[in-house]
mmCIF file of C-alpha atoms in Angstrom:
data_model
loop_
_atom_site.group_PDB
_atom_site.id
_atom_site.type_symbol
_atom_site.label_atom_id
_atom_site.label_comp_id
_atom_site.label_asym_id
_atom_site.label_seq_id
_atom_site.Cartn_x
_atom_site.Cartn_y
_atom_site.Cartn_z
ATOM 1 C CA MET A 312 132.044 76.367 144.203
ATOM 2 C CA ILE A 313 129.917 73.788 145.628
ATOM 3 C CA ILE A 314 126.590 74.190 147.000
ATOM 4 C CA HIS A 315 124.459 71.279 148.762
ATOM 5 C CA ARG A 316 120.884 71.919 149.292
ATOM 6 C CA THR A 317 117.784 69.732 150.117
ATOM 7 C CA LEU A 318 114.901 70.004 147.791
ATOM 8 C CA THR A 319 111.431 68.312 147.951
ATOM 9 C CA ILE A 320 109.378 66.683 145.362
ATOM 10 C CA GLN A 321 105.768 68.512 145.781
ATOM 11 C CA ASN A 322 104.013 67.096 143.014
ATOM 12 C CA GLU A 323 101.306 63.843 143.550
ATOM 13 C CA ARG A 324 102.984 61.763 141.068
ATOM 14 C CA GLY A 325 106.468 62.178 142.188
ATOM 15 C CA LEU A 326 109.412 62.036 140.165
ATOM 16 C CA HIS A 327 108.008 60.517 136.856
ATOM 17 C CA THR A 328 109.272 60.534 133.210
ATOM 18 C CA ARG A 329 108.086 64.432 132.592
ATOM 19 C CA PRO A 330 109.816 65.952 135.625
ATOM 20 C CA ALA A 331 113.160 64.063 135.058
ATOM 21 C CA ALA A 332 112.857 65.409 131.457
ATOM 22 C CA LEU A 333 112.266 68.891 132.729
ATOM 23 C CA ILE A 334 115.044 68.720 135.103
ATOM 24 C CA ALA A 335 117.429 67.275 132.405
ATOM 25 C CA LYS A 336 116.571 69.955 130.101
ATOM 26 C CA THR A 337 116.876 72.604 132.950
ATOM 27 C CA LEU A 338 120.511 71.263 133.374
ATOM 28 C CA SER A 339 121.584 70.958 129.813
ATOM 29 C CA THR A 340 122.948 74.257 129.642
ATOM 30 C CA THR A 341 125.042 74.153 132.648
ATOM 31 C CA SER A 342 128.533 73.222 132.958
ATOM 32 C CA SER A 343 128.321 72.432 136.709
ATOM 33 C CA ASN A 344 128.029 69.056 137.844
ATOM 34 C CA VAL A 345 124.797 68.395 139.279
ATOM 35 C CA THR A 346 124.052 65.344 141.693
ATOM 36 C CA PHE A 347 120.834 64.190 143.475
ATOM 37 C CA THR A 348 120.902 61.603 146.484
ATOM 38 C CA HIS A 349 117.778 60.286 147.552
ATOM 39 C CA LYS A 350 117.715 56.992 150.043
ATOM 40 C CA ALA A 351 121.955 56.470 149.472
ATOM 41 C CA LEU A 352 121.442 56.337 145.798
ATOM 42 C CA LYS A 353 123.536 59.339 144.132
ATOM 43 C CA VAL A 354 122.746 60.291 140.536
ATOM 44 C CA ASP A 355 123.856 62.339 137.852
ATOM 45 C CA ALA A 356 120.952 64.870 137.582
ATOM 46 C CA LYS A 357 121.551 65.471 133.729
ATOM 47 C CA GLN A 358 120.890 62.016 133.041
ATOM 48 C CA ILE A 359 116.872 61.249 132.376
ATOM 49 C CA LEU A 360 117.376 57.389 133.281
ATOM 50 C CA ASN A 361 119.711 58.258 136.528
ATOM 51 C CA LEU A 362 116.696 60.463 138.008
ATOM 52 C CA LEU A 363 114.250 57.573 137.230
ATOM 53 C CA LEU A 364 116.338 55.465 139.019
ATOM 54 C CA LEU A 365 115.624 57.482 142.260
ATOM 55 C CA GLN A 366 111.968 56.379 141.874
ATOM 56 C CA ALA A 367 110.928 59.242 144.536
ATOM 57 C CA PRO A 368 107.357 59.751 145.180
ATOM 58 C CA GLN A 369 105.768 62.913 146.568
ATOM 59 C CA SER A 370 107.530 64.603 149.666
ATOM 60 C CA SER A 371 110.711 62.640 149.297
ATOM 61 C CA GLU A 372 113.554 64.701 150.264
ATOM 62 C CA ILE A 373 116.676 64.973 147.523
ATOM 63 C CA SER A 374 120.026 66.073 148.384
ATOM 64 C CA VAL A 375 121.093 68.325 145.570
ATOM 65 C CA SER A 376 124.817 68.978 144.941
ATOM 66 C CA ILE A 377 126.146 71.706 142.666
ATOM 67 C CA GLU A 378 129.585 71.882 141.648
ATOM 68 C CA GLY A 379 130.650 74.828 139.326
ATOM 69 C CA VAL A 380 130.937 78.463 138.825
ATOM 70 C CA ASP A 381 127.410 78.898 138.166
ATOM 71 C CA ALA A 382 126.233 76.655 140.996
ATOM 72 C CA PRO A 383 124.040 79.782 142.489
ATOM 73 C CA GLU A 384 122.052 80.186 139.479
ATOM 74 C CA VAL A 385 121.770 76.298 138.794
ATOM 75 C CA LEU A 386 120.312 76.092 142.422
ATOM 76 C CA ASP A 387 117.748 79.055 141.721
ATOM 77 C CA LYS A 388 116.573 77.505 138.487
ATOM 78 C CA LEU A 389 116.169 73.928 140.257
ATOM 79 C CA THR A 390 114.402 75.362 143.318
ATOM 80 C CA GLN A 391 112.202 77.221 140.998
ATOM 81 C CA ILE A 392 110.739 74.501 139.116
ATOM 82 C CA PHE A 393 110.595 72.067 142.352
ATOM 83 C CA GLU A 394 108.471 74.729 143.780
ATOM 84 C CA SER A 395 106.540 74.771 140.920
ATOM 85 C CA ARG A 396 105.525 71.191 141.375
ATOM 86 C CA PHE A 397 107.074 70.894 137.807
ATOM 87 C CA GLY A 398 104.105 72.571 136.485
ATOM 88 C CA GLU A 399 101.457 69.684 137.957
ATOM 89 C CA SER A 400 99.149 69.481 140.630
ATOM 90 C CA MET B 1263 92.335 64.508 83.941
ATOM 91 C CA VAL B 1264 92.996 61.501 81.588
ATOM 92 C CA PHE B 1265 92.020 61.132 78.455
ATOM 93 C CA VAL B 1266 90.105 57.598 77.396
ATOM 94 C CA GLN B 1267 92.995 57.077 75.095
ATOM 95 C CA GLU B 1268 95.566 57.349 77.553
ATOM 96 C CA PHE B 1269 93.761 55.032 79.971
ATOM 97 C CA PHE B 1270 93.041 52.501 77.294
ATOM 98 C CA ASP B 1271 96.589 52.348 76.091
ATOM 99 C CA LYS B 1272 97.837 52.198 79.905
ATOM 100 C CA TYR B 1273 95.250 49.417 80.825
ATOM 101 C CA GLN B 1274 94.248 47.528 77.877
ATOM 102 C CA LYS B 1275 96.441 44.420 78.617
ATOM 103 C CA GLN B 1276 95.688 44.426 82.631
ATOM 104 C CA LEU B 1277 92.106 44.776 82.329
ATOM 105 C CA ASP B 1278 91.718 42.887 78.755
ATOM 106 C CA LEU B 1279 90.036 45.727 77.382
ATOM 107 C CA GLU B 1280 88.750 45.440 73.729
ATOM 108 C CA LEU B 1281 87.305 48.209 71.894
ATOM 109 C CA ILE B 1282 84.399 47.546 69.390
ATOM 110 C CA ALA B 1283 82.648 50.701 68.598
ATOM 111 C CA GLY B 1284 83.339 54.667 69.048
ATOM 112 C CA HIS B 1285 87.125 54.628 67.990
ATOM 113 C CA LYS B 1286 86.775 58.456 67.807
ATOM 114 C CA GLY B 1287 85.673 58.936 70.852
ATOM 115 C CA LEU B 1288 89.184 57.703 72.513
ATOM 116 C CA SER B 1289 91.052 60.844 72.352
ATOM 117 C CA LYS B 1290 88.078 63.198 72.778
ATOM 118 C CA ARG B 1291 86.218 61.931 75.982
ATOM 119 C CA GLU B 1292 87.896 62.417 79.381
ATOM 120 C CA ILE B 1293 87.971 60.494 82.430
ATOM 121 C CA LYS B 1294 86.894 63.292 85.321
ATOM 122 C CA VAL B 1295 86.258 61.172 88.025
ATOM 123 C CA PRO B 1296 87.687 57.823 89.259
ATOM 124 C CA GLU B 1297 84.039 55.987 89.382
ATOM 125 C CA VAL B 1298 82.084 53.675 87.531
ATOM 126 C CA HIS B 1299 78.464 52.925 87.376
ATOM 127 C CA ARG B 1300 76.195 50.150 86.835
ATOM 128 C CA GLY B 1301 73.562 51.077 84.609
ATOM 129 C CA GLY B 1302 70.903 49.287 86.566
ATOM 130 C CA ILE B 1303 67.981 51.342 88.052
ATOM 131 C CA ALA B 1304 69.184 54.153 85.585
ATOM 132 C CA LEU B 1305 68.240 51.953 82.460
ATOM 133 C CA THR B 1306 64.426 52.010 83.685
ATOM 134 C CA GLY B 1307 64.408 55.690 83.427
ATOM 135 C CA TYR B 1308 65.071 56.438 87.256
ATOM 136 C CA LEU B 1309 67.779 59.119 86.617
ATOM 137 C CA LYS B 1310 67.627 61.229 89.784
ATOM 138 C CA HIS B 1311 71.032 61.498 91.360
ATOM 139 C CA TYR B 1312 72.693 59.876 88.062
ATOM 140 C CA ASN B 1313 76.330 61.046 87.588
ATOM 141 C CA GLU B 1314 76.789 60.556 83.787
ATOM 142 C CA LYS B 1315 80.809 61.202 84.561
ATOM 143 C CA ARG B 1316 80.947 57.778 85.436
ATOM 144 C CA PHE B 1317 82.182 54.859 83.275
ATOM 145 C CA LEU B 1318 79.193 52.608 82.741
ATOM 146 C CA VAL B 1319 79.460 49.255 83.221
ATOM 147 C CA PHE B 1320 76.861 46.841 81.420
ATOM 148 C CA GLY B 1321 76.673 43.388 82.758
ATOM 149 C CA LYS B 1322 74.189 40.459 82.516
ATOM 150 C CA VAL B 1323 71.347 42.168 84.172
ATOM 151 C CA GLU B 1324 71.815 45.304 82.239
ATOM 152 C CA ILE B 1325 72.024 43.312 78.662
ATOM 153 C CA GLU B 1326 68.915 40.834 79.604
ATOM 154 C CA TYR B 1327 66.963 43.928 80.772
ATOM 155 C CA LEU B 1328 67.539 46.077 77.720
ATOM 156 C CA LYS B 1329 66.733 43.126 75.604
ATOM 157 C CA SER B 1330 63.220 42.642 77.353
ATOM 158 C CA LEU B 1331 62.626 45.985 76.013
ATOM 159 C CA ASP B 1332 61.109 47.256 72.647
ATOM 160 C CA PRO B 1333 63.825 48.481 70.180
ATOM 161 C CA GLN B 1334 62.573 52.187 70.349
ATOM 162 C CA THR B 1335 62.318 52.185 74.206
ATOM 163 C CA ARG B 1336 65.844 50.340 74.315
ATOM 164 C CA THR B 1337 67.585 53.495 72.185
ATOM 165 C CA LYS B 1338 65.720 55.877 74.452
ATOM 166 C CA ARG B 1339 67.095 54.375 77.454
ATOM 167 C CA ILE B 1340 70.730 54.220 76.454
ATOM 168 C CA LEU B 1341 70.480 57.491 75.070
ATOM 169 C CA ALA B 1342 68.902 58.960 78.190
ATOM 170 C CA LEU B 1343 72.372 57.755 79.986
ATOM 171 C CA ILE B 1344 74.883 58.971 77.551
ATOM 172 C CA LYS B 1345 76.004 62.606 77.847
ATOM 173 C CA LYS B 1346 78.698 64.169 76.578
ATOM 174 C CA SER B 1347 80.965 63.951 79.766
ATOM 175 C CA THR B 1348 80.422 59.933 79.967
ATOM 176 C CA PRO B 1349 84.114 58.514 79.213
ATOM 177 C CA ALA B 1350 82.838 55.096 78.078
ATOM 178 C CA ILE B 1351 80.507 52.035 78.455
ATOM 179 C CA ILE B 1352 82.053 48.535 79.421
ATOM 180 C CA LEU B 1353 80.384 45.424 78.431
ATOM 181 C CA THR B 1354 81.355 42.566 80.736
ATOM 182 C CA ARG B 1355 81.214 38.549 80.283
ATOM 183 C CA ARG B 1356 82.165 39.161 76.557
ATOM 184 C CA TYR B 1357 78.671 39.990 75.821
ATOM 185 C CA PRO B 1358 77.583 40.444 72.211
ATOM 186 C CA PRO B 1359 76.673 44.367 71.947
ATOM 187 C CA LEU B 1360 73.361 44.961 71.268
ATOM 188 C CA GLU B 1361 73.160 46.780 67.781
ATOM 189 C CA GLU B 1362 71.554 49.905 68.955
ATOM 190 C CA LEU B 1363 74.262 50.370 71.373
ATOM 191 C CA LEU B 1364 76.623 49.719 68.871
ATOM 192 C CA LYS B 1365 75.183 52.460 66.708
ATOM 193 C CA ILE B 1366 74.619 55.012 69.570
ATOM 194 C CA CYS B 1367 78.400 54.448 70.396
ATOM 195 C CA ASN B 1368 79.384 55.219 66.821
ATOM 196 C CA GLU B 1369 77.060 58.055 66.324
ATOM 197 C CA LYS B 1370 78.007 59.746 69.687
ATOM 198 C CA ASN B 1371 81.735 58.732 69.791
ATOM 199 C CA LEU B 1372 81.594 56.883 72.941
ATOM 200 C CA PRO B 1373 84.239 54.229 72.981
ATOM 201 C CA LEU B 1374 82.522 51.158 73.920
ATOM 202 C CA PHE B 1375 84.937 48.245 75.122
ATOM 203 C CA LYS B 1376 84.140 44.607 75.709
ATOM 204 C CA VAL B 1377 86.200 42.541 78.616
ATOM 205 C CA LYS B 1378 86.199 38.631 79.257
ATOM 206 C CA LEU B 1379 86.031 39.205 83.144
ATOM 207 C CA SER B 1380 82.962 38.718 85.193
ATOM 208 C CA THR B 1381 81.163 42.002 86.174
ATOM 209 C CA MET B 1382 82.145 41.638 89.765
ATOM 210 C CA ASP B 1383 85.945 40.953 89.084
ATOM 211 C CA PHE B 1384 85.892 43.700 86.331
ATOM 212 C CA LEU B 1385 84.318 46.032 89.026
ATOM 213 C CA ASN B 1386 86.928 45.310 91.617
ATOM 214 C CA GLN B 1387 89.927 45.820 89.066
ATOM 215 C CA ILE B 1388 88.786 48.944 87.602
ATOM 216 C CA THR B 1389 88.302 50.563 90.893
ATOM 217 C CA LEU B 1390 91.744 49.727 92.223
ATOM 218 C CA VAL B 1391 93.362 50.987 88.864
ATOM 219 C CA LEU B 1392 91.424 54.249 88.890
ATOM 220 C CA THR B 1393 92.051 54.802 92.612
ATOM 221 C CA ASP B 1394 95.447 54.518 91.959
ATOM 222 C CA GLU B 1395 95.570 56.553 88.763
ATOM 223 C CA PHE B 1396 93.727 59.500 90.511
ATOM 224 C CA ALA B 1397 95.591 59.182 93.803
ATOM 225 C CA PRO B 1398 97.074 62.706 94.985
ATOM 226 C CA ILE B 1399 101.003 62.910 94.382
ATOM 227 C CA THR B 1400 103.595 65.010 95.746
ATOM 228 C CA SER B 1401 107.412 65.045 95.535
ATOM 229 C CA LYS B 1402 109.852 65.203 98.506
ATOM 230 C CA HIS B 1403 113.478 65.540 98.600
ATOM 231 C CA GLY B 1404 115.134 62.622 100.822
ATOM 232 C CA THR B 1405 116.130 59.184 100.503
ATOM 233 C CA PHE B 1406 113.921 56.680 101.017
ATOM 234 C CA VAL B 1407 114.818 53.036 102.331
ATOM 235 C CA GLU B 1408 113.291 50.077 103.500
ATOM 236 C CA VAL B 1409 114.853 48.784 106.982
ATOM 237 C CA PHE B 1410 113.596 45.574 108.531
ATOM 238 C CA ASP B 1411 110.311 45.768 106.315
ATOM 239 C CA ILE B 1412 109.819 49.357 107.518
ATOM 240 C CA GLY B 1413 109.440 52.116 104.773
ATOM 241 C CA VAL B 1414 111.822 55.035 106.223
ATOM 242 C CA LEU B 1415 111.793 58.302 104.499
ATOM 243 C CA ILE B 1416 115.356 60.077 105.653
ATOM 244 C CA GLU B 1417 114.831 63.897 105.389
ATOM 245 C CA GLY B 1418 117.571 66.597 106.006
ATOM 246 C CA ASP B 1419 119.367 69.360 104.543
ATOM 247 C CA SER B 1420 121.783 68.518 101.497
ATOM 248 C CA SER B 1421 125.067 67.204 102.590
ATOM 249 C CA ILE B 1422 123.976 66.109 106.016
ATOM 250 C CA GLY B 1423 124.477 62.584 104.824
ATOM 251 C CA LYS B 1424 121.201 61.122 104.021
ATOM 252 C CA SER B 1425 122.757 59.103 100.715
ATOM 253 C CA GLU B 1426 125.976 58.082 102.881
ATOM 254 C CA THR B 1427 123.548 56.757 105.488
ATOM 255 C CA ALA B 1428 121.589 54.840 102.769
ATOM 256 C CA LEU B 1429 124.582 53.474 101.695
ATOM 257 C CA GLY B 1430 125.391 52.332 104.983
ATOM 258 C CA LEU B 1431 122.149 50.675 105.509
ATOM 259 C CA ILE B 1432 122.291 48.748 102.288
ATOM 260 C CA GLU B 1433 125.714 47.507 103.245
ATOM 261 C CA ARG B 1434 123.986 46.177 106.184
ATOM 262 C CA GLY B 1435 121.262 44.259 103.976
ATOM 263 C CA HIS B 1436 118.532 46.752 103.869
ATOM 264 C CA ARG B 1437 117.185 48.221 100.464
ATOM 265 C CA LEU B 1438 117.024 51.258 98.865
ATOM 266 C CA ILE B 1439 113.863 52.582 96.948
ATOM 267 C CA SER B 1440 114.737 55.912 96.018
ATOM 268 C CA ASP B 1441 117.645 58.718 96.598
ATOM 269 C CA ASP B 1442 117.338 62.497 96.420
ATOM 270 C CA LEU B 1443 113.817 62.809 94.840
ATOM 271 C CA VAL B 1444 110.824 60.801 96.073
ATOM 272 C CA ARG B 1445 107.350 60.401 94.605
ATOM 273 C CA ILE B 1446 104.690 59.904 97.108
ATOM 274 C CA LYS B 1447 101.507 58.989 96.208
ATOM 275 C CA LYS B 1448 98.386 58.684 98.809
ATOM 276 C CA VAL B 1449 96.922 55.252 97.874
ATOM 277 C CA SER B 1450 94.160 55.414 100.641
ATOM 278 C CA HIS B 1451 92.989 57.766 103.226
ATOM 279 C CA ASN B 1452 95.855 56.448 105.720
ATOM 280 C CA SER B 1453 98.546 55.211 103.477
ATOM 281 C CA LEU B 1454 101.226 56.626 101.354
ATOM 282 C CA GLU B 1455 103.535 54.643 99.042
ATOM 283 C CA GLY B 1456 106.969 56.149 97.980
ATOM 284 C CA ARG B 1457 108.945 55.665 94.705
ATOM 285 C CA GLY B 1458 111.649 56.733 92.867
ATOM 286 C CA VAL B 1459 111.634 58.910 89.696
ATOM 287 C CA GLU B 1460 112.146 56.405 86.737
ATOM 288 C CA LEU B 1461 115.715 57.950 85.399
ATOM 289 C CA THR B 1462 117.374 57.960 88.440
ATOM 290 C CA ARG B 1463 115.874 55.159 90.277
ATOM 291 C CA HIS B 1464 118.381 52.931 92.265
ATOM 292 C CA HIS B 1465 120.888 55.586 91.419
ATOM 293 C CA MET B 1466 123.036 57.437 94.067
ATOM 294 C CA GLU B 1467 125.446 60.339 93.762
ATOM 295 C CA ILE B 1468 127.739 60.133 96.470
ATOM 296 C CA ARG B 1469 130.204 63.132 97.092
ATOM 297 C CA GLY B 1470 133.876 62.040 96.341
ATOM 298 C CA ILE B 1471 132.495 58.737 93.996
ATOM 299 C CA GLY B 1472 130.070 60.193 91.789
ATOM 300 C CA ILE B 1473 126.945 58.641 90.501
ATOM 301 C CA ILE B 1474 126.359 55.065 91.397
ATOM 302 C CA ASN B 1475 123.889 52.223 90.760
ATOM 303 C CA VAL B 1476 122.931 50.604 93.628
ATOM 304 C CA ALA B 1477 121.301 47.424 91.863
ATOM 305 C CA ASN B 1478 124.633 46.860 90.198
ATOM 306 C CA LEU B 1479 127.000 47.641 92.882
ATOM 307 C CA TYR B 1480 125.167 45.401 95.475
ATOM 308 C CA GLY B 1481 122.727 43.145 93.473
ATOM 309 C CA ALA B 1482 119.357 43.344 92.931
ATOM 310 C CA PHE B 1483 118.451 42.342 96.400
ATOM 311 C CA CYS B 1484 119.364 45.914 97.767
ATOM 312 C CA VAL B 1485 116.551 47.570 95.947
ATOM 313 C CA ARG B 1486 112.984 47.811 95.456
ATOM 314 C CA ASP B 1487 110.463 49.910 93.202
ATOM 315 C CA LYS B 1488 107.929 51.197 95.737
ATOM 316 C CA LYS B 1489 107.061 50.615 99.481
ATOM 317 C CA ARG B 1490 104.612 52.027 102.227
ATOM 318 C CA ILE B 1491 106.175 54.891 103.844
ATOM 319 C CA ASN B 1492 105.698 54.232 107.751
ATOM 320 C CA LEU B 1493 108.309 56.691 109.001
ATOM 321 C CA VAL B 1494 109.851 59.611 108.302
ATOM 322 C CA VAL B 1495 113.137 60.515 110.060
ATOM 323 C CA LYS B 1496 114.380 63.727 109.877
ATOM 324 C CA LEU B 1497 118.292 64.368 110.032
ATOM 325 C CA GLU B 1498 119.580 67.764 111.434
ATOM 326 C CA VAL B 1499 122.849 69.138 112.570
ATOM 327 C CA TRP B 1500 123.287 68.765 116.516
ATOM 328 C CA ASP B 1501 122.178 71.916 118.185
ATOM 329 C CA GLU B 1502 123.517 72.550 121.709
ATOM 330 C CA ASN B 1503 120.591 74.699 122.512
ATOM 331 C CA ASN B 1504 118.197 72.160 121.449
ATOM 332 C CA PHE B 1505 116.677 69.684 123.944
ATOM 333 C CA TYR B 1506 116.169 66.431 121.838
ATOM 334 C CA ASP B 1507 113.398 64.051 122.834
ATOM 335 C CA ARG B 1508 114.998 61.801 125.462
ATOM 336 C CA VAL B 1509 112.002 60.043 126.676
ATOM 337 C CA GLY B 1510 110.001 59.188 123.679
ATOM 338 C CA THR B 1511 106.690 58.785 125.080
ATOM 339 C CA GLU B 1512 105.090 61.220 123.112
ATOM 340 C CA ASP B 1513 104.680 60.388 119.491
ATOM 341 C CA ALA B 1514 105.277 62.887 116.881
ATOM 342 C CA THR B 1515 103.670 63.125 113.548
ATOM 343 C CA CYS B 1516 104.159 64.835 110.131
ATOM 344 C CA GLU B 1517 101.773 65.421 107.722
ATOM 345 C CA ILE B 1518 102.131 64.243 104.286
ATOM 346 C CA LEU B 1519 99.129 64.494 101.595
ATOM 347 C CA GLY B 1520 96.803 64.502 104.533
ATOM 348 C CA VAL B 1521 97.979 61.490 105.934
ATOM 349 C CA GLU B 1522 99.731 61.496 109.426
ATOM 350 C CA VAL B 1523 103.297 59.904 109.531
ATOM 351 C CA PRO B 1524 105.232 58.946 112.787
ATOM 352 C CA TYR B 1525 108.416 61.282 112.668
ATOM 353 C CA SER B 1526 111.509 61.627 114.405
ATOM 354 C CA VAL B 1527 114.185 64.344 114.247
ATOM 355 C CA LEU B 1528 117.665 62.549 114.539
ATOM 356 C CA PRO B 1529 120.555 65.157 115.392
ATOM 357 C CA VAL B 1530 123.697 63.986 113.919
ATOM 358 C CA LYS B 1531 126.935 64.878 115.224
ATOM 359 C CA PRO B 1532 130.560 62.737 114.751
ATOM 360 C CA GLY B 1533 130.343 59.897 116.658
ATOM 361 C CA ARG B 1534 126.950 59.303 116.321
ATOM 362 C CA ASP B 1535 126.516 56.110 114.018
ATOM 363 C CA VAL B 1536 123.370 57.197 112.306
ATOM 364 C CA VAL B 1537 123.114 53.927 110.667
ATOM 365 C CA LEU B 1538 122.785 51.918 113.493
ATOM 366 C CA LEU B 1539 120.082 54.642 115.294
ATOM 367 C CA ILE B 1540 117.901 54.519 112.428
ATOM 368 C CA GLU B 1541 117.822 50.559 112.737
ATOM 369 C CA ALA B 1542 116.799 51.007 115.970
ATOM 370 C CA ILE B 1543 114.156 53.386 115.407
ATOM 371 C CA ALA B 1544 112.532 50.998 112.905
ATOM 372 C CA LEU B 1545 112.691 47.979 115.112
ATOM 373 C CA ASN B 1546 111.157 50.238 117.850
ATOM 374 C CA TYR B 1547 108.544 50.910 115.335
ATOM 375 C CA ARG B 1548 108.082 47.628 114.650
ATOM 376 C CA LEU B 1549 107.616 46.561 118.310
ATOM 377 C CA LYS B 1550 105.173 49.511 118.776
ATOM 378 C CA ARG B 1551 103.165 47.823 115.940
ATOM 379 C CA MET B 1552 103.204 44.738 117.503
ATOM 380 C CA GLY B 1553 101.528 46.607 120.625
ATOM 381 C CA PHE B 1554 104.545 47.147 122.783
ATOM 382 C CA HIS B 1555 105.630 50.364 123.418
ATOM 383 C CA SER B 1556 109.314 50.308 125.366
ATOM 384 C CA ALA B 1557 108.879 54.120 126.662
ATOM 385 C CA LYS B 1558 105.368 53.571 127.459
ATOM 386 C CA ASP B 1559 105.935 50.620 129.272
ATOM 387 C CA PHE B 1560 109.190 51.924 131.323
ATOM 388 C CA LYS B 1561 107.017 54.791 132.498
ATOM 389 C CA THR B 1562 104.229 52.454 133.446
ATOM 390 C CA ARG B 1563 106.350 50.244 135.282
ATOM 391 C CA LEU B 1564 108.272 53.536 137.051
ATOM 392 C CA SER B 1565 104.654 54.822 138.073
ATOM 393 C CA GLN B 1566 103.965 51.517 139.759
ATOM 394 C CA LYS B 1567 107.182 51.727 141.543
ATOM 395 C CA ILE B 1568 106.816 55.351 142.788
ATOM 396 C CA ALA B 1569 103.313 54.837 143.873
ATOM 397 C CA LEU B 1570 104.699 51.585 145.618
ATOM 398 C CA ASN B 1571 107.295 53.759 147.550
ATOM 399 C CA GLN B 1572 104.567 56.275 148.445
ATOM 400 C CA ARG B 1573 102.614 53.552 150.254
ATOM 401 C CA LYS B 1574 105.705 52.425 152.114
ATOM 402 C CA LYS B 1575 106.468 55.747 152.766
ATOM 403 C CA MET B 1576 102.716 56.396 154.165
ATOM 404 C CA ALA B 1577 103.054 52.945 156.096
ATOM 405 C CA SER B 1578 105.877 54.057 158.390
ATOM 406 C CA LEU B 1579 104.843 57.463 159.250
#
């Protein structure tokens, strides 16, 4: 199963190290392949350094693509942490 | 607590101590505090806040002052300083002992020592010796190695591969201080010193080989007796459910004898070269000590880039 969705970075400081670590941690338990695409750069969302390469500031739109059996659950989890502004302001 | 006898036996040569009176007191008097006191003002009869548990050191000023007193007052003043808990009196600069002092020390069984050093030099030396002697001590299971001049204490459950890791490090030119059991001494408020236990020092037990002597096998260059503990690395079996530190901007520490020591957890699994990783941890620590924090530096550069992108984005709207 493949799911595509667009999620928006809502926190003030953008996709810096702490959110990247949080995303990688959230995805560490899934077997699905998750990729983030931002400004023509497509990266593996399980790798912190890859996520940081996106250098995405606040209100950037990230195209998320999840491929695997638990894709819906993974999307739910990702949406939740994006919505919660990664626990920041 | 140490008896004056033990102190005398151990440091006689180092401090150049010569016992001139009060022999019987050696095995009776105890050293209860690692402190010394110059007679000074207490000899004038001012005894408020005077702590009789400290070593008494008489230098030029004290001796000359005592000489200036009449014999009766002299005896009285000396006696006022001496209590049951006073460990010993030490005369510096080879001053010939005053008769009254000799008599009192013999009567009271209070060891009286003479040293060649100047008062200042002696005070420095004895302070170092006493601080070391009274330093808090603990023991820890682990392997202690020196990697690029950084003291790394490797902890972890038995059979995780601590000794094998140390062997790998030695083979690459690093040094072993102790394997299996490390004696740790708090040498100052913020530093710890680790050393091996006399019998097993520089020996290692490797499963499948047995006990080996690293100094004999790899040469004297590969061992050292003691070293400051700079880092603690804990080896543990890779846990799929645990999320290990992947950024490294937060510096974790662990506490040993009240001293905070930088601490890393290193998950081990086949294919991970632990020797190489410990070298990297030690080098990273050196860089941090030189004021360059790789992870924090990266984070700053990233934040600047994100802010720049944000500004560009705002401008294009």
